[in-house]
């Protein structure tokens, strides 16, 4: 296992365009140029949209999964720097979130929480224990949600969210007041989104009218993924601030993905696709257009390559665009199968990469 260094790790480098082309399975020069144009256009819209290599100093151990636990725990005991110990705990948290925690890991995390003086290290150990969904630990956090200490309530809410602890939903809902948004209420909104609490949607929908807190609420609504939220999101997508429109487009994409591209209402699906096309063609924000394209494709929509590239600010000649269109047509899957193929490809890429700044849908 590579030892975590005390120095601050460098910013993650963008994936080389050649690597992106390989991941997408294209080798013809015209098709490679098309993929390069997409990558370049996204980088110009926002660095946050650029695929980047995982910058974690222990990325190899994270990839190894549960098998890395013994070495990580041994390294934590030997590591002297706080930054190095923090990197190890973060790696453990990533692994337990994706896989599971062994008894040794659970015991080690509990010991770190009870004996370590560093608040930063204690916080990371608590987060990892929550991500491991340790029931006694999460139940303790649920009970702390009624504490008189605002900071303790905020921390407990976040930990319940990390652990997706649905038993805490009633207490989290009680923290939210539509006329105020204290720090503990913000944490509760976030936690309800992480848990995917559909029972929170009526209250969250009412909070969309508050411009101050609506961005956090939009995040939570998207993560919950209820079709009943679609009509509530459309006015925000059309008339909100730039950040609100970005969040609304992301929320729609998440809802579309969670519901396999079907609202069980063909008329609503057609109406939303038509509205998304309008956003893709006319919204002044490239980031809004990007997420609208994703939401549109996840709802079974199909756009010509020229239209996609134009929406993202890229350019190809008519001859090159014709070649790309012909290539995509020859690949031949119907729209829904094509969307499934795109999703599978996106999953494969996500396993090898991490986007800096942009949260995965």
Tab-separated table of C-alpha atoms in Angstrom:
chain	number	residue	atom	x	y	z
A	1	UNK	CA	0.000	0.000	0.000
A	2	UNK	CA	1.292	3.438	-0.905
A	3	UNK	CA	1.922	5.515	2.202
A	4	UNK	CA	-0.113	8.709	2.437
A	5	UNK	CA	2.102	11.769	2.208
A	6	UNK	CA	1.744	14.755	4.473
A	7	UNK	CA	1.995	17.193	1.581
A	8	UNK	CA	-1.187	18.520	0.056
A	9	UNK	CA	-1.967	16.363	-3.018
A	10	UNK	CA	-1.944	18.149	-6.380
A	11	UNK	CA	-5.183	18.952	-8.126
A	12	UNK	CA	-6.478	16.072	-10.210
A	13	UNK	CA	-5.389	16.261	-13.831
A	14	UNK	CA	-8.047	16.146	-16.550
A	15	UNK	CA	-8.276	12.848	-18.399
A	16	UNK	CA	-6.328	12.944	-21.681
A	17	UNK	CA	-8.699	13.250	-24.624
A	18	UNK	CA	-7.119	10.108	-26.097
A	19	UNK	CA	-8.203	8.148	-23.028
A	20	UNK	CA	-11.736	9.504	-23.294
A	21	UNK	CA	-11.897	8.355	-26.926
A	22	UNK	CA	-10.779	4.857	-25.917
A	23	UNK	CA	-13.401	4.696	-23.162
A	24	UNK	CA	-16.053	5.736	-25.680
A	25	UNK	CA	-14.869	3.108	-28.164
A	26	UNK	CA	-14.112	5.461	-31.060
A	27	UNK	CA	-11.031	5.310	-33.276
A	28	UNK	CA	-11.955	6.934	-36.588
A	29	UNK	CA	-10.307	10.405	-36.776
A	30	UNK	CA	-13.655	12.152	-37.333
A	31	UNK	CA	-15.273	10.402	-34.374
A	32	UNK	CA	-12.236	11.104	-32.204
A	33	UNK	CA	-12.473	14.774	-33.164
A	34	UNK	CA	-16.151	14.763	-32.169
A	35	UNK	CA	-15.351	13.337	-28.720
A	36	UNK	CA	-12.489	15.837	-28.360
A	37	UNK	CA	-14.870	18.674	-29.216
A	38	UNK	CA	-17.317	17.519	-26.550
A	39	UNK	CA	-14.545	17.346	-23.928
A	40	UNK	CA	-13.176	20.765	-24.912
A	41	UNK	CA	-16.643	22.330	-24.929
A	42	UNK	CA	-17.403	21.018	-21.442
A	43	UNK	CA	-14.083	22.356	-20.134
A	44	UNK	CA	-14.928	25.805	-21.487
A	45	UNK	CA	-18.368	25.752	-19.879
A	46	UNK	CA	-16.941	24.835	-16.478
A	47	UNK	CA	-13.814	23.017	-15.212
A	48	UNK	CA	-16.202	21.104	-12.958
A	49	UNK	CA	-17.593	19.266	-16.006
A	50	UNK	CA	-14.205	17.856	-17.012
A	51	UNK	CA	-13.542	14.185	-16.319
A	52	UNK	CA	-10.521	13.889	-14.049
A	53	UNK	CA	-8.379	11.139	-12.640
A	54	UNK	CA	-9.111	10.308	-9.011
A	55	UNK	CA	-6.785	12.575	-6.978
A	56	UNK	CA	-7.018	10.523	-3.780
A	57	UNK	CA	-3.511	9.609	-2.517
A	58	UNK	CA	-4.779	6.103	-1.708
A	59	UNK	CA	-6.872	5.585	-4.846
A	60	UNK	CA	-5.235	2.200	-5.487
A	61	UNK	CA	-6.282	0.962	-2.053
A	62	UNK	CA	-9.815	2.229	-2.595
A	63	UNK	CA	-9.897	0.211	-5.820
A	64	UNK	CA	-8.772	-2.912	-3.937
A	65	UNK	CA	-11.797	-2.647	-1.692
A	66	UNK	CA	-12.248	-4.746	1.442
A	67	UNK	CA	-8.938	-6.529	0.846
A	68	UNK	CA	-7.140	-3.272	1.659
A	69	UNK	CA	-8.561	-2.987	5.193
A	70	UNK	CA	-5.749	-4.782	7.114
A	71	UNK	CA	-3.023	-2.643	5.536
A	72	UNK	CA	-5.025	0.555	5.926
A	73	UNK	CA	-5.628	-0.087	9.631
A	74	UNK	CA	-1.964	-0.962	10.180
A	75	UNK	CA	-0.893	2.171	8.334
A	76	UNK	CA	-3.238	4.285	10.447
A	77	UNK	CA	-1.582	3.003	13.616
A	78	UNK	CA	1.875	3.860	12.252
A	79	UNK	CA	1.011	7.148	10.554
A	80	UNK	CA	2.101	10.246	12.482
A	81	UNK	CA	0.780	13.097	10.340
A	82	UNK	CA	-2.821	14.199	10.676
A	83	UNK	CA	-3.142	14.608	6.905
A	84	UNK	CA	-1.922	11.062	6.324
A	85	UNK	CA	-4.310	9.650	8.917
A	86	UNK	CA	-7.154	11.653	7.409
A	87	UNK	CA	-6.425	10.194	3.964
A	88	UNK	CA	-6.534	6.669	5.388
A	89	UNK	CA	-9.877	7.235	7.109
A	90	UNK	CA	-11.305	8.797	3.978
A	91	UNK	CA	-10.188	5.751	1.975
A	92	UNK	CA	-11.845	3.444	4.513
A	93	UNK	CA	-15.032	5.503	4.250
A	94	UNK	CA	-15.068	5.178	0.478
A	95	UNK	CA	-14.604	1.422	0.684
A	96	UNK	CA	-17.328	0.784	3.270
A	97	UNK	CA	-19.722	2.977	1.301
A	98	UNK	CA	-19.197	0.875	-1.810
A	99	UNK	CA	-18.771	-2.539	-0.173
A	100	UNK	CA	-19.106	-3.278	3.553
A	101	UNK	CA	-17.220	-2.960	6.829
A	102	UNK	CA	-15.588	-5.857	8.627
A	103	UNK	CA	-15.878	-6.302	12.378
A	104	UNK	CA	-12.257	-5.185	12.760
A	105	UNK	CA	-12.948	-1.955	10.878
A	106	UNK	CA	-16.064	-1.160	12.925
A	107	UNK	CA	-14.185	-1.723	16.171
A	108	UNK	CA	-11.220	0.339	14.997
A	109	UNK	CA	-13.418	3.266	13.968
A	110	UNK	CA	-15.287	3.222	17.282
A	111	UNK	CA	-11.970	3.232	19.150
A	112	UNK	CA	-10.667	6.160	17.105
A	113	UNK	CA	-13.804	8.172	17.904
A	114	UNK	CA	-13.520	7.506	21.635
A	115	UNK	CA	-9.761	8.019	22.056
A	116	UNK	CA	-8.576	10.557	19.476
A	117	UNK	CA	-8.223	14.207	20.485
A	118	UNK	CA	-8.156	15.614	16.955
A	119	UNK	CA	-11.625	16.806	15.962
A	120	UNK	CA	-10.779	16.404	12.264
A	121	UNK	CA	-9.796	12.762	12.701
A	122	UNK	CA	-12.773	12.063	14.951
A	123	UNK	CA	-15.127	13.568	12.365
A	124	UNK	CA	-13.714	11.418	9.563
A	125	UNK	CA	-13.929	8.274	11.692
A	126	UNK	CA	-17.549	9.097	12.559
A	127	UNK	CA	-18.350	9.673	8.897
A	128	UNK	CA	-16.797	6.318	7.957
A	129	UNK	CA	-18.747	4.557	10.714
A	130	UNK	CA	-21.961	6.162	9.470
A	131	UNK	CA	-21.172	5.188	5.868
A	132	UNK	CA	-20.749	1.629	7.148
A	133	UNK	CA	-24.364	1.884	8.383
A	134	UNK	CA	-23.465	0.775	11.881
A	135	UNK	CA	-26.902	0.475	13.500
A	136	UNK	CA	-26.007	1.281	17.146
A	137	UNK	CA	-23.998	4.321	16.056
A	138	UNK	CA	-26.764	5.618	13.797
A	139	UNK	CA	-29.405	5.068	16.469
A	140	UNK	CA	-27.299	7.173	18.823
A	141	UNK	CA	-27.246	9.943	16.210
A	142	UNK	CA	-31.028	9.720	15.809
A	143	UNK	CA	-31.434	10.287	19.535
A	144	UNK	CA	-29.095	13.294	19.354
A	145	UNK	CA	-31.388	15.003	16.838
A	146	UNK	CA	-33.432	16.334	19.765
A	147	UNK	CA	-30.370	17.769	21.520
A	148	UNK	CA	-30.443	21.398	22.650
A	149	UNK	CA	-27.048	21.946	21.024
A	150	UNK	CA	-27.461	23.198	17.416
A	151	UNK	CA	-23.987	22.003	16.416
A	152	UNK	CA	-24.632	18.544	17.838
A	153	UNK	CA	-27.953	18.348	15.989
A	154	UNK	CA	-26.314	19.410	12.722
A	155	UNK	CA	-23.592	16.778	13.043
A	156	UNK	CA	-26.099	14.061	13.968
A	157	UNK	CA	-28.269	14.947	10.970
A	158	UNK	CA	-25.302	14.719	8.615
A	159	UNK	CA	-24.283	11.344	10.034
A	160	UNK	CA	-27.831	9.999	9.674
A	161	UNK	CA	-27.672	11.134	6.064
A	162	UNK	CA	-24.336	9.436	5.423
A	163	UNK	CA	-25.778	6.246	6.869
A	164	UNK	CA	-29.070	6.602	4.933
A	165	UNK	CA	-30.788	5.918	8.233
A	166	UNK	CA	-34.489	5.975	7.385
A	167	UNK	CA	-35.527	5.520	11.015
A	168	UNK	CA	-34.407	9.112	11.576
A	169	UNK	CA	-36.789	10.600	8.980
A	170	UNK	CA	-39.488	11.744	11.475
A	171	UNK	CA	-36.911	13.548	13.615
A	172	UNK	CA	-35.263	15.100	10.553
A	173	UNK	CA	-38.607	16.359	9.270
A	174	UNK	CA	-39.297	17.930	12.649
A	175	UNK	CA	-36.132	20.022	12.263
A	176	UNK	CA	-37.368	21.687	9.079
A	177	UNK	CA	-39.437	24.834	9.309
A	178	UNK	CA	-40.568	26.443	6.084
A	179	UNK	CA	-40.072	29.927	7.551
A	180	UNK	CA	-36.452	29.464	8.623
A	181	UNK	CA	-33.328	27.643	7.476
A	182	UNK	CA	-30.938	27.336	10.387
A	183	UNK	CA	-27.791	25.252	9.949
A	184	UNK	CA	-29.389	22.208	11.556
A	185	UNK	CA	-32.384	22.454	9.208
A	186	UNK	CA	-30.040	22.681	6.202
A	187	UNK	CA	-28.324	19.510	7.402
A	188	UNK	CA	-31.717	17.834	7.822
A	189	UNK	CA	-32.732	18.725	4.250
A	190	UNK	CA	-29.460	17.279	2.974
A	191	UNK	CA	-29.905	14.113	5.051
A	192	UNK	CA	-33.456	13.563	3.800
A	193	UNK	CA	-32.132	13.706	0.251
A	194	UNK	CA	-29.372	11.205	1.006
A	195	UNK	CA	-31.882	8.865	2.638
A	196	UNK	CA	-34.304	9.253	-0.265
A	197	UNK	CA	-37.229	10.048	2.012
A	198	UNK	CA	-40.317	10.349	-0.196
A	199	UNK	CA	-42.387	11.418	2.823
A	200	UNK	CA	-40.354	14.636	2.902
A	201	UNK	CA	-41.447	15.750	-0.576
A	202	UNK	CA	-44.605	17.711	0.374
A	203	UNK	CA	-42.637	19.891	2.781
A	204	UNK	CA	-39.709	20.247	0.363
A	205	UNK	CA	-42.056	21.250	-2.467
A	206	UNK	CA	-43.432	24.062	-0.319
A	207	UNK	CA	-39.905	25.292	0.323
A	208	UNK	CA	-39.152	25.792	-3.374
A	209	UNK	CA	-40.700	29.258	-3.226
A	210	UNK	CA	-37.934	30.476	-0.921
A	211	UNK	CA	-35.081	31.676	-3.124
A	212	UNK	CA	-32.580	31.577	-0.250
A	213	UNK	CA	-32.850	27.881	0.517
A	214	UNK	CA	-34.177	26.488	-2.747
A	215	UNK	CA	-30.821	25.215	-4.060
A	216	UNK	CA	-30.377	22.832	-1.107
A	217	UNK	CA	-33.997	21.780	-1.473
A	218	UNK	CA	-33.569	21.132	-5.213
A	219	UNK	CA	-30.615	18.870	-4.447
A	220	UNK	CA	-32.669	16.866	-1.962
A	221	UNK	CA	-35.682	16.609	-4.282
A	222	UNK	CA	-33.510	15.257	-7.076
A	223	UNK	CA	-31.912	12.645	-4.840
A	224	UNK	CA	-35.308	11.473	-3.593
A	225	UNK	CA	-36.353	11.056	-7.208
A	226	UNK	CA	-40.146	11.196	-7.000
A	227	UNK	CA	-42.121	11.744	-10.208
A	228	UNK	CA	-44.495	13.990	-8.254
A	229	UNK	CA	-41.677	16.553	-8.143
A	230	UNK	CA	-41.443	16.970	-11.921
A	231	UNK	CA	-44.140	19.617	-12.292
A	232	UNK	CA	-42.707	21.507	-9.315
A	233	UNK	CA	-39.287	21.672	-10.964
A	234	UNK	CA	-40.327	22.990	-14.375
A	235	UNK	CA	-41.012	26.611	-13.314
A	236	UNK	CA	-37.621	26.717	-11.584
A	237	UNK	CA	-35.913	25.330	-14.688
A	238	UNK	CA	-37.448	28.075	-16.816
A	239	UNK	CA	-37.455	31.071	-14.489
A	240	UNK	CA	-34.968	30.486	-11.670
A	241	UNK	CA	-31.539	31.995	-11.183
A	242	UNK	CA	-28.653	30.346	-13.019
A	243	UNK	CA	-27.739	28.209	-10.005
A	244	UNK	CA	-31.366	27.263	-9.432
A	245	UNK	CA	-31.769	26.256	-13.085
A	246	UNK	CA	-28.632	24.119	-12.886
A	247	UNK	CA	-29.936	22.398	-9.756
A	248	UNK	CA	-33.381	21.900	-11.321
A	249	UNK	CA	-31.881	20.315	-14.450
A	250	UNK	CA	-29.743	18.000	-12.315
A	251	UNK	CA	-32.794	17.094	-10.223
A	252	UNK	CA	-34.793	16.211	-13.352
A	253	UNK	CA	-31.947	14.056	-14.627
A	254	UNK	CA	-31.809	12.203	-11.316
A	255	UNK	CA	-35.566	11.665	-11.302
A	256	UNK	CA	-35.505	10.404	-14.892
A	257	UNK	CA	-32.722	7.971	-14.131
A	258	UNK	CA	-34.304	6.686	-10.922
A	259	UNK	CA	-37.590	6.034	-12.743
A	260	UNK	CA	-35.951	4.382	-15.777
A	261	UNK	CA	-37.015	7.212	-18.059
A	262	UNK	CA	-40.733	6.719	-17.473
A	263	UNK	CA	-43.282	8.792	-15.571
A	264	UNK	CA	-46.055	6.298	-16.441
A	265	UNK	CA	-47.704	9.307	-18.109
A	266	UNK	CA	-46.848	9.640	-21.838
A	267	UNK	CA	-48.375	13.121	-22.071
A	268	UNK	CA	-46.224	14.406	-19.218
A	269	UNK	CA	-43.130	12.779	-20.709
A	270	UNK	CA	-43.740	14.477	-24.067
A	271	UNK	CA	-44.322	17.836	-22.393
A	272	UNK	CA	-41.131	17.597	-20.349
A	273	UNK	CA	-39.075	16.529	-23.374
A	274	UNK	CA	-40.421	19.531	-25.312
A	275	UNK	CA	-39.530	21.887	-22.485
A	276	UNK	CA	-36.048	20.365	-22.153
A	277	UNK	CA	-35.469	20.879	-25.881
A	278	UNK	CA	-36.284	24.549	-25.395
A	279	UNK	CA	-33.783	24.751	-22.550
A	280	UNK	CA	-31.120	22.900	-24.561
A	281	UNK	CA	-31.477	25.318	-27.468
A	282	UNK	CA	-32.001	28.610	-25.658
A	283	UNK	CA	-30.826	28.685	-22.044
A	284	UNK	CA	-27.961	31.194	-21.669
A	285	UNK	CA	-26.033	28.915	-19.296
A	286	UNK	CA	-23.910	26.178	-20.848
A	287	UNK	CA	-24.050	24.224	-17.605
A	288	UNK	CA	-27.847	24.283	-17.595
A	289	UNK	CA	-27.848	23.112	-21.227
A	290	UNK	CA	-25.436	20.280	-20.375
A	291	UNK	CA	-27.599	18.881	-17.575
A	292	UNK	CA	-30.750	19.413	-19.645
A	293	UNK	CA	-29.212	17.218	-22.370
A	294	UNK	CA	-28.618	14.491	-19.787
A	295	UNK	CA	-32.166	14.799	-18.421
A	296	UNK	CA	-33.553	14.712	-21.970
A	297	UNK	CA	-31.624	11.575	-22.946
A	298	UNK	CA	-32.620	9.817	-19.715
A	299	UNK	CA	-36.248	10.498	-20.631
A	300	UNK	CA	-35.827	8.698	-23.960
A	301	UNK	CA	-35.046	11.790	-26.018
A	302	UNK	CA	-32.678	11.694	-28.976
A	303	UNK	CA	-30.756	14.691	-30.305
A	304	UNK	CA	-28.708	14.962	-33.466
A	305	UNK	CA	-24.955	15.271	-32.774
A	306	UNK	CA	-24.874	18.728	-34.374
A	307	UNK	CA	-27.510	19.960	-31.961
A	308	UNK	CA	-25.691	18.526	-28.951
A	309	UNK	CA	-22.389	20.040	-29.995
A	310	UNK	CA	-24.002	23.388	-30.756
A	311	UNK	CA	-25.667	23.424	-27.331
A	312	UNK	CA	-22.289	22.803	-25.708
A	313	UNK	CA	-20.504	25.411	-27.797
A	314	UNK	CA	-18.430	23.064	-29.970
A	315	UNK	CA	-18.103	23.069	-33.745
A	316	UNK	CA	-17.561	20.494	-36.532
A	317	UNK	CA	-17.780	20.954	-40.271
A	318	UNK	CA	-20.925	19.749	-42.054
A	319	UNK	CA	-18.932	16.891	-43.590
A	320	UNK	CA	-17.548	15.796	-40.229
A	321	UNK	CA	-20.952	16.068	-38.570
A	322	UNK	CA	-22.481	13.932	-41.316
A	323	UNK	CA	-19.865	11.264	-40.708
A	324	UNK	CA	-20.568	11.280	-36.978
A	325	UNK	CA	-24.333	11.058	-37.559
A	326	UNK	CA	-23.835	8.135	-39.917
A	327	UNK	CA	-21.617	6.377	-37.391
A	328	UNK	CA	-24.192	6.777	-34.634
A	329	UNK	CA	-26.989	5.596	-36.935
A	330	UNK	CA	-25.015	2.454	-37.840
A	331	UNK	CA	-24.679	1.606	-34.179
A	332	UNK	CA	-28.378	1.193	-34.599
A	333	UNK	CA	-30.011	0.826	-31.205
A	334	UNK	CA	-33.520	2.258	-30.742
A	335	UNK	CA	-33.590	5.385	-28.541
A	336	UNK	CA	-34.327	3.567	-25.282
A	337	UNK	CA	-31.670	0.926	-25.886
A	338	UNK	CA	-29.246	3.632	-26.928
A	339	UNK	CA	-29.953	5.480	-23.694
A	340	UNK	CA	-29.298	2.280	-21.751
A	341	UNK	CA	-26.036	1.792	-23.618
A	342	UNK	CA	-25.013	5.371	-22.829
A	343	UNK	CA	-25.816	4.798	-19.169
A	344	UNK	CA	-23.730	1.608	-19.133
A	345	UNK	CA	-20.832	3.436	-20.749
A	346	UNK	CA	-21.156	6.262	-18.242
A	347	UNK	CA	-21.048	3.738	-15.391
A	348	UNK	CA	-17.919	2.131	-16.833
A	349	UNK	CA	-16.225	5.504	-17.095
A	350	UNK	CA	-17.277	6.449	-13.568
A	351	UNK	CA	-15.533	3.345	-12.204
A	352	UNK	CA	-12.249	4.568	-13.641
A	353	UNK	CA	-12.631	8.284	-13.066
A	354	UNK	CA	-13.938	10.916	-10.750
A	355	UNK	CA	-15.175	14.357	-11.650
A	356	UNK	CA	-13.772	17.151	-9.580
A	357	UNK	CA	-16.467	19.470	-8.272
A	358	UNK	CA	-19.349	17.998	-10.229
A	359	UNK	CA	-21.500	15.646	-8.192
A	360	UNK	CA	-22.456	12.458	-9.934
A	361	UNK	CA	-26.051	12.235	-11.000
